Short mmCIF file of C-alpha atoms in Angstrom, two decimals:
data_model
loop_
_atom_site.label_atom_id
_atom_site.label_comp_id
_atom_site.label_asym_id
_atom_site.label_seq_id
_atom_site.Cartn_x
_atom_site.Cartn_y
_atom_site.Cartn_z
CA ILE A 281 -39.46 11.94 -26.60
CA SER A 282 -42.72 11.52 -28.52
CA VAL A 283 -41.39 13.52 -31.48
CA ASN A 284 -38.07 11.70 -31.73
CA HIS A 285 -39.52 8.26 -30.95
CA PRO A 286 -43.17 8.14 -32.07
CA THR A 287 -43.36 4.42 -31.23
CA ALA A 288 -42.27 4.91 -27.61
CA ARG A 289 -44.74 3.42 -25.14
CA PRO A 290 -46.46 5.71 -22.63
CA GLU A 291 -44.94 3.67 -19.79
CA ALA A 292 -41.41 4.29 -21.11
CA ILE A 293 -42.11 8.01 -21.56
CA SER A 294 -43.48 8.22 -18.02
CA LEU A 295 -40.36 6.49 -16.61
CA ALA A 296 -38.07 8.76 -18.61
CA VAL A 297 -39.82 11.91 -17.39
CA GLU A 298 -39.76 10.66 -13.80
CA ALA A 299 -36.03 9.90 -14.10
CA VAL A 300 -35.32 13.37 -15.51
CA ILE A 301 -37.28 15.02 -12.68
CA ASN A 302 -35.36 13.04 -10.05
CA LEU A 303 -32.03 13.81 -11.69
CA GLU A 304 -32.81 17.51 -11.95
CA LYS A 305 -33.26 17.59 -8.19
CA THR A 306 -29.62 16.63 -7.66
CA ARG A 307 -26.48 18.71 -8.07
CA THR A 308 -24.86 16.39 -10.62
CA GLY A 309 -28.01 15.10 -12.32
CA LYS A 310 -27.46 17.12 -15.49
CA GLU A 311 -23.92 15.73 -15.85
CA LEU A 312 -25.23 12.18 -15.49
CA LEU A 313 -27.93 12.81 -18.12
CA GLN A 314 -25.25 14.11 -20.48
CA LYS A 315 -23.16 10.96 -19.98
CA LEU A 316 -26.19 8.69 -20.47
CA SER A 317 -27.08 10.46 -23.71
CA GLU A 318 -23.63 9.61 -25.09
CA PHE A 319 -23.68 5.92 -24.08
CA SER A 320 -23.37 3.28 -26.77
CA GLU A 321 -25.73 0.32 -26.81
CA GLU A 322 -22.93 -1.81 -25.33
CA ASP A 323 -22.42 0.70 -22.47
CA ILE A 324 -26.14 0.74 -21.68
CA THR A 325 -26.28 -3.06 -21.59
CA GLY A 326 -23.21 -3.17 -19.35
CA LEU A 327 -24.57 -0.53 -16.97
CA ASN A 328 -27.88 -2.36 -16.68
CA GLN A 329 -26.05 -5.62 -15.94
CA LEU A 330 -23.88 -3.85 -13.33
CA LEU A 331 -26.95 -2.40 -11.57
CA ASP A 332 -28.65 -5.81 -11.60
CA GLN A 333 -25.76 -7.32 -9.64
CA TRP A 334 -24.40 -4.43 -7.56
CA THR A 335 -25.61 -1.47 -5.60
CA ILE A 336 -23.93 1.83 -6.50
CA LYS A 337 -22.44 2.02 -3.00
CA ASP A 338 -20.90 -1.46 -3.19
CA ALA A 339 -19.55 -0.93 -6.71
CA LEU A 340 -17.92 2.38 -5.71
CA CYS A 341 -16.41 0.77 -2.59
CA VAL A 342 -14.74 -1.97 -4.66
CA LEU A 343 -13.65 0.31 -7.51
CA ASP A 344 -12.26 2.99 -5.17
CA GLU A 345 -10.15 0.41 -3.32
CA ILE A 346 -8.79 -1.07 -6.57
CA ASP A 347 -8.14 2.40 -7.97
CA ARG A 348 -6.29 3.49 -4.81
CA ARG A 349 -4.01 0.45 -4.88
CA ILE A 350 -3.21 0.60 -8.57
CA SER A 351 -2.58 4.37 -8.36
CA VAL A 352 -0.09 3.90 -5.49
CA VAL A 353 1.75 1.14 -7.37
CA GLU A 354 1.83 3.22 -10.55
CA ALA A 355 3.34 6.13 -8.62
CA ILE A 356 6.02 3.81 -7.18
CA ARG A 357 6.79 2.56 -10.70
CA LYS A 358 7.28 6.07 -12.07
CA LEU A 359 9.23 7.53 -9.14
CA SER A 360 11.54 4.73 -7.99
CA SER A 361 14.13 5.25 -10.74
CA ASP A 362 14.35 9.02 -10.21
CA LYS A 363 17.51 9.86 -8.24
CA GLU A 364 16.08 13.23 -7.28
CA VAL A 365 13.04 11.77 -5.51
CA ASP A 366 13.19 12.00 -1.72
CA GLU A 367 12.58 8.62 -0.10
CA LEU A 368 11.30 10.09 3.16
CA GLN A 369 8.73 12.54 1.80
CA VAL A 370 7.67 10.57 -1.28
CA LEU A 371 8.66 6.90 -1.54
CA HIS A 372 8.26 5.82 2.08
CA PRO A 373 4.66 7.04 2.45
CA LEU A 374 3.77 5.33 -0.84
CA VAL A 375 5.35 1.99 0.06
CA THR A 376 3.99 2.08 3.61
CA GLU A 377 0.55 2.68 2.09
CA ALA A 378 1.13 -0.54 0.13
CA ARG A 379 2.31 -2.82 2.95
CA TRP A 380 0.34 -5.67 1.35
CA LEU A 381 3.18 -5.88 -1.22
CA PHE A 382 5.34 -7.53 1.44
CA GLY A 383 2.80 -10.25 2.17
CA PRO A 384 -0.98 -10.55 2.59
CA GLU A 385 -0.56 -10.83 6.36
CA PHE A 386 0.67 -7.23 6.45
CA ASP A 387 -2.48 -5.89 4.78
CA SER A 388 -4.24 -5.41 8.06
CA PRO A 389 -5.39 -2.46 10.16
CA GLU A 390 -3.74 -4.27 13.09
CA PHE A 391 -0.34 -3.26 11.73
CA ALA A 392 0.41 -0.02 13.50
CA SER A 393 3.15 1.59 15.47
CA ASN A 394 2.77 1.25 19.23
CA LYS A 395 4.45 2.71 22.28
CA GLN A 396 6.47 -0.43 22.97
CA LEU A 397 8.02 -0.42 19.49
CA ARG A 398 8.78 3.31 19.67
CA THR A 399 10.48 2.83 23.03
CA VAL A 400 12.60 -0.07 21.73
CA THR A 401 13.53 1.83 18.57
CA THR A 402 14.65 4.82 20.63
CA GLU A 403 16.78 2.58 22.86
CA LEU A 404 18.36 0.71 19.91
CA PHE A 405 19.30 3.66 17.74
CA GLY A 406 20.09 6.11 20.52
CA ALA A 407 22.31 8.92 19.27
CA LYS A 408 21.44 8.17 15.63
CA LEU A 409 17.89 9.35 16.18
CA ASP A 410 17.00 12.69 14.68
CA PRO A 411 15.65 15.03 17.40
CA SER A 412 12.36 15.13 15.48
CA ALA A 413 12.20 11.36 14.96
CA PHE A 414 8.87 10.93 16.69
CA GLU A 415 7.52 14.46 16.53
CA ASN A 416 5.10 13.36 13.85
CA HIS A 417 4.05 10.16 15.61
CA LYS A 418 0.36 11.08 15.53
CA ARG A 419 0.43 11.73 11.80
CA ARG A 420 2.98 9.11 10.68
CA PRO A 421 3.83 6.85 13.65
CA ASP A 422 5.33 4.22 11.37
CA LEU A 423 8.21 6.37 10.09
CA VAL A 424 11.40 6.66 12.14
CA ILE A 425 13.79 9.37 10.96
CA LEU A 426 17.40 8.33 11.58
CA GLY A 427 19.30 11.20 10.01
CA GLU A 428 21.07 9.46 7.13
CA PHE A 429 18.26 6.98 6.46
CA THR A 430 14.62 6.29 7.30
CA LEU A 431 12.89 3.16 8.50
CA SER A 432 9.29 2.12 8.67
CA VAL A 433 8.70 0.13 11.87
CA THR A 434 5.26 -1.38 12.46
CA GLY A 435 3.92 -4.44 14.21
CA THR A 436 0.95 -6.60 15.14
CA ASP A 437 -0.11 -7.43 18.67
CA SER A 438 -1.47 -10.63 20.12
CA PHE A 439 -2.58 -11.73 23.59
CA ASP A 440 -0.40 -14.08 25.59
CA SER A 441 -2.35 -17.26 26.35
CA ASP A 442 -0.99 -17.50 29.89
CA SER A 443 -1.03 -13.92 31.12
CA GLY A 444 -3.69 -12.49 28.84
CA MET A 445 -1.45 -9.45 28.30
CA SER A 446 -0.82 -7.84 24.93
CA THR A 447 2.50 -8.74 23.26
CA VAL A 448 4.11 -7.85 19.94
CA GLN A 449 3.68 -10.77 17.54
CA ASN A 450 5.25 -9.55 14.27
CA VAL A 451 7.51 -6.62 13.46
CA LEU A 452 7.80 -5.28 9.91
CA ILE A 453 10.87 -3.13 9.14
CA ILE A 454 11.13 -1.48 5.72
CA GLU A 455 14.20 0.46 4.66
CA LEU A 456 13.91 2.25 1.34
CA LYS A 457 16.84 3.63 -0.58
CA ARG A 458 16.68 6.75 -2.74
CA GLY A 459 15.56 6.30 -6.33
CA GLY A 460 18.29 4.82 -8.55
CA PHE A 461 20.17 3.31 -5.56
CA LYS A 462 22.07 0.01 -6.01
CA LEU A 463 21.88 -2.34 -3.02
CA SER A 464 25.09 -4.01 -1.84
CA ARG A 465 26.10 -6.27 1.02
CA ASP A 466 26.62 -3.22 3.18
CA GLU A 467 22.89 -2.48 3.09
CA ARG A 468 22.07 -6.14 3.76
CA ASN A 469 24.48 -6.25 6.71
CA GLN A 470 23.05 -3.03 8.09
CA ALA A 471 19.55 -4.50 7.99
CA GLN A 472 20.84 -7.66 9.66
CA GLY A 473 22.07 -5.47 12.49
CA TYR A 474 18.58 -3.97 12.90
CA VAL A 475 16.98 -7.41 13.10
CA GLU A 476 19.55 -8.77 15.55
CA ASP A 477 19.10 -5.70 17.73
CA PHE A 478 15.32 -6.14 17.82
CA ILE A 479 15.57 -9.89 18.44
CA ASN A 480 18.07 -9.61 21.29
CA CYS A 481 17.12 -6.26 22.83
CA GLY A 482 15.23 -7.84 25.73
CA SER A 483 12.76 -4.94 25.79
CA LEU A 484 10.04 -6.51 23.65
CA ILE A 485 7.63 -8.67 25.60
CA GLY A 486 7.19 -12.05 23.93
CA SER A 487 9.15 -13.43 20.97
CA PRO A 488 8.11 -11.46 17.89
CA TYR A 489 9.22 -12.50 14.41
CA VAL A 490 10.99 -9.65 12.61
CA HIS A 491 10.44 -9.24 8.87
CA ALA A 492 12.98 -6.82 7.35
CA PHE A 493 12.93 -5.56 3.75
CA VAL A 494 15.61 -3.44 2.09
CA VAL A 495 14.41 -1.96 -1.19
CA GLY A 496 16.39 -0.22 -3.93
CA GLU A 497 16.36 0.08 -7.70
CA ARG A 498 19.06 -2.53 -8.35
CA ILE A 499 20.83 -5.36 -6.49
CA ALA A 500 24.56 -6.05 -6.68
CA SER A 501 25.58 -9.40 -8.17
CA LYS A 502 26.28 -12.49 -6.05
CA MET A 503 23.99 -11.37 -3.22
CA SER A 504 21.59 -13.74 -1.50
CA PRO A 505 18.09 -12.21 -1.62
CA THR A 506 17.05 -13.79 1.69
CA THR A 507 18.81 -14.23 5.02
CA GLU A 508 17.18 -15.89 8.04
CA LEU A 509 18.31 -15.20 11.59
CA ALA A 510 17.91 -16.97 14.92
CA ASN A 511 17.96 -15.76 18.52
CA LYS A 512 20.33 -16.86 21.30
CA ASN A 513 18.37 -20.09 21.69
CA ASP A 514 18.73 -20.88 17.96
CA VAL A 515 15.02 -20.24 17.33
CA LYS A 516 14.26 -18.74 13.90
CA CYS A 517 12.81 -15.33 14.59
CA GLY A 518 13.87 -12.98 11.82
CA LYS A 519 14.31 -12.73 8.07
CA ILE A 520 15.94 -10.12 5.81
CA ARG A 521 14.79 -9.81 2.22
CA ILE A 522 16.49 -7.74 -0.47
CA ALA A 523 14.10 -6.46 -3.13
CA THR A 524 13.87 -3.99 -5.99
CA TYR A 525 11.12 -1.51 -6.73
CA ALA A 526 10.49 -3.42 -9.96
CA GLN A 527 9.81 -6.56 -7.89
CA LEU A 528 7.30 -4.63 -5.79
CA VAL A 529 5.50 -3.44 -8.90
CA ASP A 530 5.47 -6.92 -10.50
CA THR A 531 4.19 -8.44 -7.25
CA ALA A 532 1.46 -5.83 -7.02
CA GLU A 533 0.28 -6.44 -10.58
CA LYS A 534 0.02 -10.19 -9.99
CA ARG A 535 -1.81 -9.75 -6.69
CA LEU A 536 -4.21 -7.33 -8.39
CA PHE A 537 -5.04 -9.99 -11.02
CA GLY A 538 -3.32 -8.12 -13.84
CA LEU A 539 -5.91 -5.34 -13.73
CA ARG A 540 -3.34 -2.63 -14.52
CA GLU A 541 -2.69 -4.19 -17.91
CA LYS A 542 -6.38 -4.82 -18.60
CA LEU A 543 -7.29 -1.22 -17.80
CA GLY A 544 -4.88 0.01 -20.46
CA GLU A 545 -4.32 3.75 -20.60
CA ARG A 546 -6.40 4.70 -17.57
CA TYR A 547 -3.34 5.10 -15.32
CA ASP A 548 -0.78 6.36 -17.84
CA ASP A 549 -1.37 9.99 -16.86
CA ILE A 550 -0.60 9.50 -13.15
CA PRO A 551 2.46 11.74 -12.59
CA GLY A 552 3.64 9.97 -9.44
#
């Protein structure tokens, strides 16, 4: 340091040596030193400003969460138009991971499959259920395998004010179609049947509101994107929404403050 920077103050040299000693004690210290040595003046100023305002732990927590969400959305973007992509093994786990796309109220750890919903689903679909439908309930309790198609069924619980017992408050049903699939009225009508079955099954305690989404690559013309349903007492308690994968991606980018565009090429190499 003294040779390369004769005007360096002893205090600065002492700090530099102390920093090098501390870094050498760690497994990745040498890599960090290498990166620091290649920093531009602008990078150094930015890093110093970052460390003035954030702890490393907090910054990583925020960046990791943003990175996870953008990566999932980018994978959906790249895979949803591929007709060879399997919706059960690939698309459904991705979209279920991004439940916040269907509304901020769904971005909650409270949304989880429970025994009551599994019981009702088994009763409603009966013979259509694949024998292994709930075999993976510990690993993926939200996915229900129904042979020719797959649903994601999750819900939130609340406590009844009178009895104090737990009841299902909201049910979220997501049906994804294979990449490249065009949605028609048949798919909308099928989803309407799911919602009506859940609303009128009589097995769910309370009066949960059912949110159903049917997602495909394209939508047939002259289709209403939203259909609201009522129960036997004419109380609104269910809604079906038709959406495309492109809508999910656009929604995600807006809810993430346009960060995907601002970050440029960082996510271009994600294969899906």
